Amino acid sequence: MTATPTSSAAAPPIVDRETWLRERDELLAREKAHTREGDAIAAARRQLPMTLMPTVTVRGPGGDIPLVEVFEGRRMLIAYFHMWHDGKPYEQQCEGCTFSTCHMQMLDYLHARDVTYAVFCQGSYDESAPFAEFMGYRFPWYSAKDSDPALVDGRGFGLIACYLRDGDKVYETYWTTGRGVEALTTTYHALDLTVYGRQENWENSPEGWPRVTGHPWRLNGRPTAQWSRPGVTPR
């Protein structure tokens, strides 16, 4: 993945500060409306009904454990369902799931709100756990390869599911996939603040803005986040 070089022409028009502030204020009004609508959607999300999960297990370092134990005693659980390509080397594992999960390194604020974050991998534990160690992940990692199909419920991997624990009972409260998974990716939200944005081809940007060439989540044949890991030889 590389971005095309920028030039002095590939930039917004230059205006005086008064004009800039006026246009910034106009955009700010739209941003505030967007935030308020996001708050309203979040409120509706919190008030969705929930559904009881059957007794399902995932596999961790000590073997199979029931879903309720993944909560680690907390009331809520966010689980990311990580795609896996059996038998493939690390550089050929899912770049999108790598992009999503590599952001989730600071869990203190989730724990302070009684939330556990964990990953349920599509591959076997024995094959995928060394990958999590290679990536330096600090969150709990489990395999859902041999779990009851009710856990995934036909939705495929690459999704987020949220759960609530009431004693020994577990309820699913929400799930999302596709661009909904961007909730984990602070990098994208930060890039959206910059003049060139994510630099991806689908964005509505002026002619001449830099664009990513190749896969947006890969760099020189690897998921981008892998290049900073020990043992990876730069190309």
PDB file of C-alpha atoms in Angstrom:
ATOM      1  CA  MET A   1       0.000   0.000   0.000  1.00  0.00           C
ATOM      2  CA  THR A   2       1.354   3.389  -0.976  1.00  0.00           C
ATOM      3  CA  ALA A   3      -0.159   6.802  -1.410  1.00  0.00           C
ATOM      4  CA  THR A   4       0.448   8.758  -4.585  1.00  0.00           C
ATOM      5  CA  PRO A   5       2.738  11.768  -4.097  1.00  0.00           C
ATOM      6  CA  THR A   6       1.095  15.074  -3.348  1.00  0.00           C
ATOM      7  CA  SER A   7       1.819  18.338  -5.100  1.00  0.00           C
ATOM      8  CA  SER A   8       1.147  21.963  -4.315  1.00  0.00           C
ATOM      9  CA  ALA A   9      -1.912  21.766  -6.590  1.00  0.00           C
ATOM     10  CA  ALA A  10      -3.459  18.869  -4.643  1.00  0.00           C
ATOM     11  CA  ALA A  11      -4.722  20.950  -1.739  1.00  0.00           C
ATOM     12  CA  PRO A  12      -7.803  22.946  -0.762  1.00  0.00           C
ATOM     13  CA  PRO A  13      -8.158  26.522  -1.993  1.00  0.00           C
ATOM     14  CA  ILE A  14      -6.557  29.243   0.119  1.00  0.00           C
ATOM     15  CA  VAL A  15      -8.861  31.852   1.629  1.00  0.00           C
ATOM     16  CA  ASP A  16      -8.589  34.555   4.287  1.00  0.00           C
ATOM     17  CA  ARG A  17      -9.125  33.465   7.886  1.00  0.00           C
ATOM     18  CA  GLU A  18     -12.552  35.108   8.192  1.00  0.00           C
ATOM     19  CA  THR A  19     -13.841  33.107   5.217  1.00  0.00           C
ATOM     20  CA  TRP A  20     -12.214  29.943   6.555  1.00  0.00           C
ATOM     21  CA  LEU A  21     -13.809  30.373   9.989  1.00  0.00           C
ATOM     22  CA  ARG A  22     -17.222  30.992   8.450  1.00  0.00           C
ATOM     23  CA  GLU A  23     -17.046  27.821   6.359  1.00  0.00           C
ATOM     24  CA  ARG A  24     -15.656  25.884   9.297  1.00  0.00           C
ATOM     25  CA  ASP A  25     -18.619  27.006  11.420  1.00  0.00           C
ATOM     26  CA  GLU A  26     -21.039  25.858   8.713  1.00  0.00           C
ATOM     27  CA  LEU A  27     -19.443  22.420   8.740  1.00  0.00           C
ATOM     28  CA  LEU A  28     -19.443  22.416  12.556  1.00  0.00           C
ATOM     29  CA  ALA A  29     -23.243  22.770  12.533  1.00  0.00           C
ATOM     30  CA  ARG A  30     -23.465  19.661  10.352  1.00  0.00           C
ATOM     31  CA  GLU A  31     -21.007  17.813  12.611  1.00  0.00           C
ATOM     32  CA  LYS A  32     -23.072  18.636  15.691  1.00  0.00           C
ATOM     33  CA  ALA A  33     -26.244  17.407  13.978  1.00  0.00           C
ATOM     34  CA  HIS A  34     -24.397  14.208  13.038  1.00  0.00           C
ATOM     35  CA  THR A  35     -23.253  13.761  16.647  1.00  0.00           C
ATOM     36  CA  ARG A  36     -26.775  14.249  17.986  1.00  0.00           C
ATOM     37  CA  GLU A  37     -28.152  11.728  15.497  1.00  0.00           C
ATOM     38  CA  GLY A  38     -25.384   9.323  16.524  1.00  0.00           C
ATOM     39  CA  ASP A  39     -26.428   9.799  20.153  1.00  0.00           C
ATOM     40  CA  ALA A  40     -30.035   9.025  19.219  1.00  0.00           C
ATOM     41  CA  ILE A  41     -29.017   5.873  17.371  1.00  0.00           C
ATOM     42  CA  ALA A  42     -26.878   4.802  20.325  1.00  0.00           C
ATOM     43  CA  ALA A  43     -29.864   5.299  22.620  1.00  0.00           C
ATOM     44  CA  ALA A  44     -31.991   3.104  20.351  1.00  0.00           C
ATOM     45  CA  ARG A  45     -29.191   0.532  20.314  1.00  0.00           C
ATOM     46  CA  ARG A  46     -29.164   0.440  24.111  1.00  0.00           C
ATOM     47  CA  GLN A  47     -32.909  -0.182  24.141  1.00  0.00           C
ATOM     48  CA  LEU A  48     -32.944  -3.073  21.668  1.00  0.00           C
ATOM     49  CA  PRO A  49     -34.472  -6.274  23.021  1.00  0.00           C
ATOM     50  CA  MET A  50     -32.000  -9.068  23.730  1.00  0.00           C
ATOM     51  CA  THR A  51     -32.006 -12.791  23.083  1.00  0.00           C
ATOM     52  CA  LEU A  52     -30.879 -15.650  25.294  1.00  0.00           C
ATOM     53  CA  MET A  53     -27.793 -17.499  24.115  1.00  0.00           C
ATOM     54  CA  PRO A  54     -27.750 -21.292  24.294  1.00  0.00           C
ATOM     55  CA  THR A  55     -24.930 -22.913  26.253  1.00  0.00           C
ATOM     56  CA  VAL A  56     -21.941 -22.615  23.921  1.00  0.00           C
ATOM     57  CA  THR A  57     -18.214 -22.951  24.466  1.00  0.00           C
ATOM     58  CA  VAL A  58     -15.036 -21.508  22.996  1.00  0.00           C
ATOM     59  CA  ARG A  59     -11.524 -22.863  23.293  1.00  0.00           C
ATOM     60  CA  GLY A  60      -8.788 -21.003  25.162  1.00  0.00           C
ATOM     61  CA  PRO A  61      -5.394 -21.812  26.652  1.00  0.00           C
ATOM     62  CA  GLY A  62      -6.972 -24.174  29.198  1.00  0.00           C
ATOM     63  CA  GLY A  63      -9.312 -25.906  26.766  1.00  0.00           C
ATOM     64  CA  ASP A  64     -13.033 -25.414  26.218  1.00  0.00           C
ATOM     65  CA  ILE A  65     -14.823 -22.922  28.461  1.00  0.00           C
ATOM     66  CA  PRO A  66     -18.453 -21.772  28.465  1.00  0.00           C
ATOM     67  CA  LEU A  67     -19.241 -18.363  26.998  1.00  0.00           C
ATOM     68  CA  VAL A  68     -20.179 -17.038  30.427  1.00  0.00           C
ATOM     69  CA  GLU A  69     -16.571 -17.471  31.613  1.00  0.00           C
ATOM     70  CA  VAL A  70     -15.247 -15.267  28.819  1.00  0.00           C
ATOM     71  CA  PHE A  71     -16.777 -12.307  30.672  1.00  0.00           C
ATOM     72  CA  GLU A  72     -14.047 -12.712  33.345  1.00  0.00           C
ATOM     73  CA  GLY A  73     -16.622 -11.766  35.971  1.00  0.00           C
ATOM     74  CA  ARG A  74     -17.710  -8.562  34.235  1.00  0.00           C
ATOM     75  CA  ARG A  75     -21.291  -7.820  33.231  1.00  0.00           C
ATOM     76  CA  MET A  76     -20.766  -7.139  29.516  1.00  0.00           C
ATOM     77  CA  LEU A  77     -18.709  -8.641  26.707  1.00  0.00           C
ATOM     78  CA  ILE A  78     -17.684  -7.351  23.286  1.00  0.00           C
ATOM     79  CA  ALA A  79     -16.461 -10.167  21.032  1.00  0.00           C
ATOM     80  CA  TYR A  80     -14.769  -9.718  17.679  1.00  0.00           C
ATOM     81  CA  PHE A  81     -15.108 -12.711  15.362  1.00  0.00           C
ATOM     82  CA  HIS A  82     -11.741 -12.971  13.580  1.00  0.00           C
ATOM     83  CA  MET A  83     -11.469 -14.625  10.167  1.00  0.00           C
ATOM     84  CA  TRP A  84      -8.773 -17.268   9.733  1.00  0.00           C
ATOM     85  CA  HIS A  85      -7.236 -19.024   6.730  1.00  0.00           C
ATOM     86  CA  ASP A  86      -6.234 -22.516   7.848  1.00  0.00           C
ATOM     87  CA  GLY A  87      -2.623 -23.417   7.199  1.00  0.00           C
ATOM     88  CA  LYS A  88      -1.669 -20.023   5.785  1.00  0.00           C
ATOM     89  CA  PRO A  89       1.334 -18.009   7.060  1.00  0.00           C
ATOM     90  CA  TYR A  90       0.808 -14.904   9.157  1.00  0.00           C
ATOM     91  CA  GLU A  91       1.233 -12.541   6.231  1.00  0.00           C
ATOM     92  CA  GLN A  92      -1.698 -14.222   4.449  1.00  0.00           C
ATOM     93  CA  GLN A  93      -4.133 -13.926   7.350  1.00  0.00           C
ATOM     94  CA  CYS A  94      -7.073 -11.547   7.124  1.00  0.00           C
ATOM     95  CA  GLU A  95      -5.859  -7.977   6.722  1.00  0.00           C
ATOM     96  CA  GLY A  96      -9.263  -6.522   7.624  1.00  0.00           C
ATOM     97  CA  CYS A  97      -9.529  -8.413  10.909  1.00  0.00           C
ATOM     98  CA  THR A  98      -5.911  -7.510  11.648  1.00  0.00           C
ATOM     99  CA  PHE A  99      -6.705  -3.855  11.007  1.00  0.00           C
ATOM    100  CA  SER A 100      -9.708  -3.954  13.334  1.00  0.00           C
ATOM    101  CA  THR A 101      -8.235  -5.909  16.218  1.00  0.00           C
ATOM    102  CA  CYS A 102      -4.785  -4.314  16.295  1.00  0.00           C
ATOM    103  CA  HIS A 103      -6.386  -1.101  17.572  1.00  0.00           C
ATOM    104  CA  MET A 104      -7.745  -2.752  20.716  1.00  0.00           C
ATOM    105  CA  GLN A 105      -4.664  -2.619  22.919  1.00  0.00           C
ATOM    106  CA  MET A 106      -5.844  -0.313  25.707  1.00  0.00           C
ATOM    107  CA  LEU A 107      -8.656  -2.062  27.563  1.00  0.00           C
ATOM    108  CA  ASP A 108      -8.647  -0.105  30.836  1.00  0.00           C
ATOM    109  CA  TYR A 109     -11.561   2.125  29.891  1.00  0.00           C
ATOM    110  CA  LEU A 110     -13.693  -0.844  28.842  1.00  0.00           C
ATOM    111  CA  HIS A 111     -12.891  -2.675  32.068  1.00  0.00           C
ATOM    112  CA  ALA A 112     -13.776   0.448  34.066  1.00  0.00           C
ATOM    113  CA  ARG A 113     -17.274   0.243  32.526  1.00  0.00           C
ATOM    114  CA  ASP A 114     -17.633  -3.469  33.366  1.00  0.00           C
ATOM    115  CA  VAL A 115     -16.897  -4.597  29.799  1.00  0.00           C
ATOM    116  CA  THR A 116     -14.574  -7.389  28.671  1.00  0.00           C
ATOM    117  CA  TYR A 117     -13.187  -7.425  25.131  1.00  0.00           C
ATOM    118  CA  ALA A 118     -12.188 -10.742  23.557  1.00  0.00           C
ATOM    119  CA  VAL A 119     -11.549 -12.253  20.138  1.00  0.00           C
ATOM    120  CA  PHE A 120     -13.203 -15.434  18.853  1.00  0.00           C
ATOM    121  CA  CYS A 121     -11.068 -16.797  16.029  1.00  0.00           C
ATOM    122  CA  GLN A 122     -12.365 -18.871  13.147  1.00  0.00           C
ATOM    123  CA  GLY A 123      -9.226 -21.024  13.233  1.00  0.00           C
ATOM    124  CA  SER A 124      -8.161 -23.591  15.785  1.00  0.00           C
ATOM    125  CA  TYR A 125      -6.653 -22.369  19.023  1.00  0.00           C
ATOM    126  CA  ASP A 126      -3.378 -24.228  18.527  1.00  0.00           C
ATOM    127  CA  GLU A 127      -2.845 -22.636  15.114  1.00  0.00           C
ATOM    128  CA  SER A 128      -4.139 -19.137  15.797  1.00  0.00           C
ATOM    129  CA  ALA A 129      -2.932 -18.421  19.349  1.00  0.00           C
ATOM    130  CA  PRO A 130       0.734 -18.096  18.252  1.00  0.00           C
ATOM    131  CA  PHE A 131      -0.442 -15.500  15.734  1.00  0.00           C
ATOM    132  CA  ALA A 132      -2.040 -13.484  18.533  1.00  0.00           C
ATOM    133  CA  GLU A 133       1.235 -13.698  20.461  1.00  0.00           C
ATOM    134  CA  PHE A 134       3.201 -12.627  17.380  1.00  0.00           C
ATOM    135  CA  MET A 135       0.923  -9.619  16.990  1.00  0.00           C
ATOM    136  CA  GLY A 136       1.424  -8.683  20.646  1.00  0.00           C
ATOM    137  CA  TYR A 137      -2.269  -8.761  21.456  1.00  0.00           C
ATOM    138  CA  ARG A 138      -3.074  -8.192  25.123  1.00  0.00           C
ATOM    139  CA  PHE A 139      -6.750  -9.114  24.961  1.00  0.00           C
ATOM    140  CA  PRO A 140      -8.130 -12.636  25.518  1.00  0.00           C
ATOM    141  CA  TRP A 141      -7.994 -14.851  22.431  1.00  0.00           C
ATOM    142  CA  TYR A 142     -10.220 -17.885  21.881  1.00  0.00           C
ATOM    143  CA  SER A 143     -11.056 -20.266  19.077  1.00  0.00           C
ATOM    144  CA  ALA A 144     -14.638 -20.693  17.886  1.00  0.00           C
ATOM    145  CA  LYS A 145     -13.696 -23.287  15.265  1.00  0.00           C
ATOM    146  CA  ASP A 146     -15.485 -26.157  17.027  1.00  0.00           C
ATOM    147  CA  SER A 147     -18.089 -24.063  18.851  1.00  0.00           C
ATOM    148  CA  ASP A 148     -21.816 -24.608  18.523  1.00  0.00           C
ATOM    149  CA  PRO A 149     -22.959 -22.920  15.257  1.00  0.00           C
ATOM    150  CA  ALA A 150     -25.422 -20.896  17.344  1.00  0.00           C
ATOM    151  CA  LEU A 151     -22.500 -18.695  18.397  1.00  0.00           C
ATOM    152  CA  VAL A 152     -21.950 -17.367  14.881  1.00  0.00           C
ATOM    153  CA  ASP A 153     -25.563 -17.946  13.854  1.00  0.00           C
ATOM    154  CA  GLY A 154     -24.792 -18.009  10.140  1.00  0.00           C
ATOM    155  CA  ARG A 155     -23.410 -14.493  10.015  1.00  0.00           C
ATOM    156  CA  GLY A 156     -19.843 -15.306   9.060  1.00  0.00           C
ATOM    157  CA  PHE A 157     -16.692 -14.021  10.718  1.00  0.00           C
ATOM    158  CA  GLY A 158     -15.558 -10.401  10.645  1.00  0.00           C
ATOM    159  CA  LEU A 159     -18.287  -9.182  12.977  1.00  0.00           C
ATOM    160  CA  ILE A 160     -18.721  -7.705  16.448  1.00  0.00           C
ATOM    161  CA  ALA A 161     -21.221  -9.187  18.895  1.00  0.00           C
ATOM    162  CA  CYS A 162     -22.159  -7.728  22.273  1.00  0.00           C
ATOM    163  CA  TYR A 163     -23.458  -9.693  25.245  1.00  0.00           C
ATOM    164  CA  LEU A 164     -24.914  -9.113  28.689  1.00  0.00           C
ATOM    165  CA  ARG A 165     -24.467 -11.543  31.576  1.00  0.00           C
ATOM    166  CA  ASP A 166     -27.165 -12.067  34.182  1.00  0.00           C
ATOM    167  CA  GLY A 167     -25.792 -14.626  36.617  1.00  0.00           C
ATOM    168  CA  ASP A 168     -25.064 -17.722  34.537  1.00  0.00           C
ATOM    169  CA  LYS A 169     -27.281 -16.623  31.656  1.00  0.00           C
ATOM    170  CA  VAL A 170     -25.848 -14.821  28.626  1.00  0.00           C
ATOM    171  CA  TYR A 171     -27.887 -12.640  26.290  1.00  0.00           C
ATOM    172  CA  GLU A 172     -26.842 -11.244  22.922  1.00  0.00           C
ATOM    173  CA  THR A 173     -27.740  -7.561  22.801  1.00  0.00           C
ATOM    174  CA  TYR A 174     -26.256  -6.294  19.512  1.00  0.00           C
ATOM    175  CA  TRP A 175     -24.160  -7.255  16.517  1.00  0.00           C
ATOM    176  CA  THR A 176     -22.690  -5.487  13.520  1.00  0.00           C
ATOM    177  CA  THR A 177     -20.488  -6.252  10.558  1.00  0.00           C
ATOM    178  CA  GLY A 178     -19.140  -4.522   7.459  1.00  0.00           C
ATOM    179  CA  ARG A 179     -18.457  -0.853   8.131  1.00  0.00           C
ATOM    180  CA  GLY A 180     -20.054  -1.197  11.550  1.00  0.00           C
ATOM    181  CA  VAL A 181     -16.774  -2.775  12.637  1.00  0.00           C
ATOM    182  CA  GLU A 182     -15.143   0.636  12.148  1.00  0.00           C
ATOM    183  CA  ALA A 183     -16.231   1.319  15.733  1.00  0.00           C
ATOM    184  CA  LEU A 184     -12.925  -0.325  16.720  1.00  0.00           C
ATOM    185  CA  THR A 185     -10.690   1.518  14.270  1.00  0.00           C
ATOM    186  CA  THR A 186      -9.568   4.794  15.795  1.00  0.00           C
ATOM    187  CA  THR A 187      -7.098   5.248  12.924  1.00  0.00           C
ATOM    188  CA  TYR A 188      -9.923   5.685  10.437  1.00  0.00           C
ATOM    189  CA  HIS A 189     -11.709   8.198  12.644  1.00  0.00           C
ATOM    190  CA  ALA A 190      -8.470  10.161  13.014  1.00  0.00           C
ATOM    191  CA  LEU A 191      -7.769  10.084   9.273  1.00  0.00           C
ATOM    192  CA  ASP A 192     -11.279  11.398   8.616  1.00  0.00           C
ATOM    193  CA  LEU A 193     -10.220  14.631  10.350  1.00  0.00           C
ATOM    194  CA  THR A 194      -7.323  15.244   7.963  1.00  0.00           C
ATOM    195  CA  VAL A 195      -7.431  17.045   4.628  1.00  0.00           C
ATOM    196  CA  TYR A 196      -6.741  13.876   2.612  1.00  0.00           C
ATOM    197  CA  GLY A 197      -8.922  11.540   4.690  1.00  0.00           C
ATOM    198  CA  ARG A 198      -8.465   7.789   4.342  1.00  0.00           C
ATOM    199  CA  GLN A 199      -7.066   8.192   0.816  1.00  0.00           C
ATOM    200  CA  GLU A 200      -9.198   5.309  -0.430  1.00  0.00           C
ATOM    201  CA  ASN A 201     -10.731   5.168  -3.879  1.00  0.00           C
ATOM    202  CA  TRP A 202     -14.366   5.174  -2.792  1.00  0.00           C
ATOM    203  CA  GLU A 203     -14.085   8.514  -0.978  1.00  0.00           C
ATOM    204  CA  ASN A 204     -15.598  11.652  -2.464  1.00  0.00           C
ATOM    205  CA  SER A 205     -12.401  13.707  -2.720  1.00  0.00           C
ATOM    206  CA  PRO A 206     -11.317  16.287  -5.297  1.00  0.00           C
ATOM    207  CA  GLU A 207      -9.265  15.333  -8.318  1.00  0.00           C
ATOM    208  CA  GLY A 208      -5.576  15.126  -7.462  1.00  0.00           C
ATOM    209  CA  TRP A 209      -6.024  14.073  -3.831  1.00  0.00           C
ATOM    210  CA  PRO A 210      -3.631  11.246  -2.914  1.00  0.00           C
ATOM    211  CA  ARG A 211      -5.080   7.750  -3.228  1.00  0.00           C
ATOM    212  CA  VAL A 212      -3.945   4.432  -1.835  1.00  0.00           C
ATOM    213  CA  THR A 213      -2.689   2.042  -4.499  1.00  0.00           C
ATOM    214  CA  GLY A 214      -3.133  -1.638  -3.758  1.00  0.00           C
ATOM    215  CA  HIS A 215      -4.995  -2.995  -0.762  1.00  0.00           C
ATOM    216  CA  PRO A 216      -5.802  -0.315   1.847  1.00  0.00           C
ATOM    217  CA  TRP A 217      -4.897  -2.612   4.763  1.00  0.00           C
ATOM    218  CA  ARG A 218      -1.754  -4.190   3.312  1.00  0.00           C
ATOM    219  CA  LEU A 219       1.767  -2.910   2.785  1.00  0.00           C
ATOM    220  CA  ASN A 220       4.335  -4.807   0.693  1.00  0.00           C
ATOM    221  CA  GLY A 221       2.521  -8.113   0.959  1.00  0.00           C
ATOM    222  CA  ARG A 222       1.615  -8.056   4.665  1.00  0.00           C
ATOM    223  CA  PRO A 223      -1.187  -6.653   6.780  1.00  0.00           C
ATOM    224  CA  THR A 224       0.213  -3.225   7.592  1.00  0.00           C
ATOM    225  CA  ALA A 225       0.302  -3.732  11.370  1.00  0.00           C
ATOM    226  CA  GLN A 226       2.662  -6.705  11.042  1.00  0.00           C
ATOM    227  CA  TRP A 227       5.629  -4.640   9.907  1.00  0.00           C
ATOM    228  CA  SER A 228       6.260  -3.245  13.390  1.00  0.00           C
ATOM    229  CA  ARG A 229       6.310  -6.728  14.963  1.00  0.00           C
ATOM    230  CA  PRO A 230       9.618  -8.294  16.062  1.00  0.00           C
ATOM    231  CA  GLY A 231      11.006 -10.818  13.628  1.00  0.00           C
ATOM    232  CA  VAL A 232       9.510  -9.286  10.487  1.00  0.00           C
ATOM    233  CA  THR A 233      12.219  -8.539   7.935  1.00  0.00           C
ATOM    234  CA  PRO A 234      11.651  -5.256   6.077  1.00  0.00           C
ATOM    235  CA  ARG A 235      11.458  -5.481   2.304  1.00  0.00           C
TER     236      ARG A 235
END
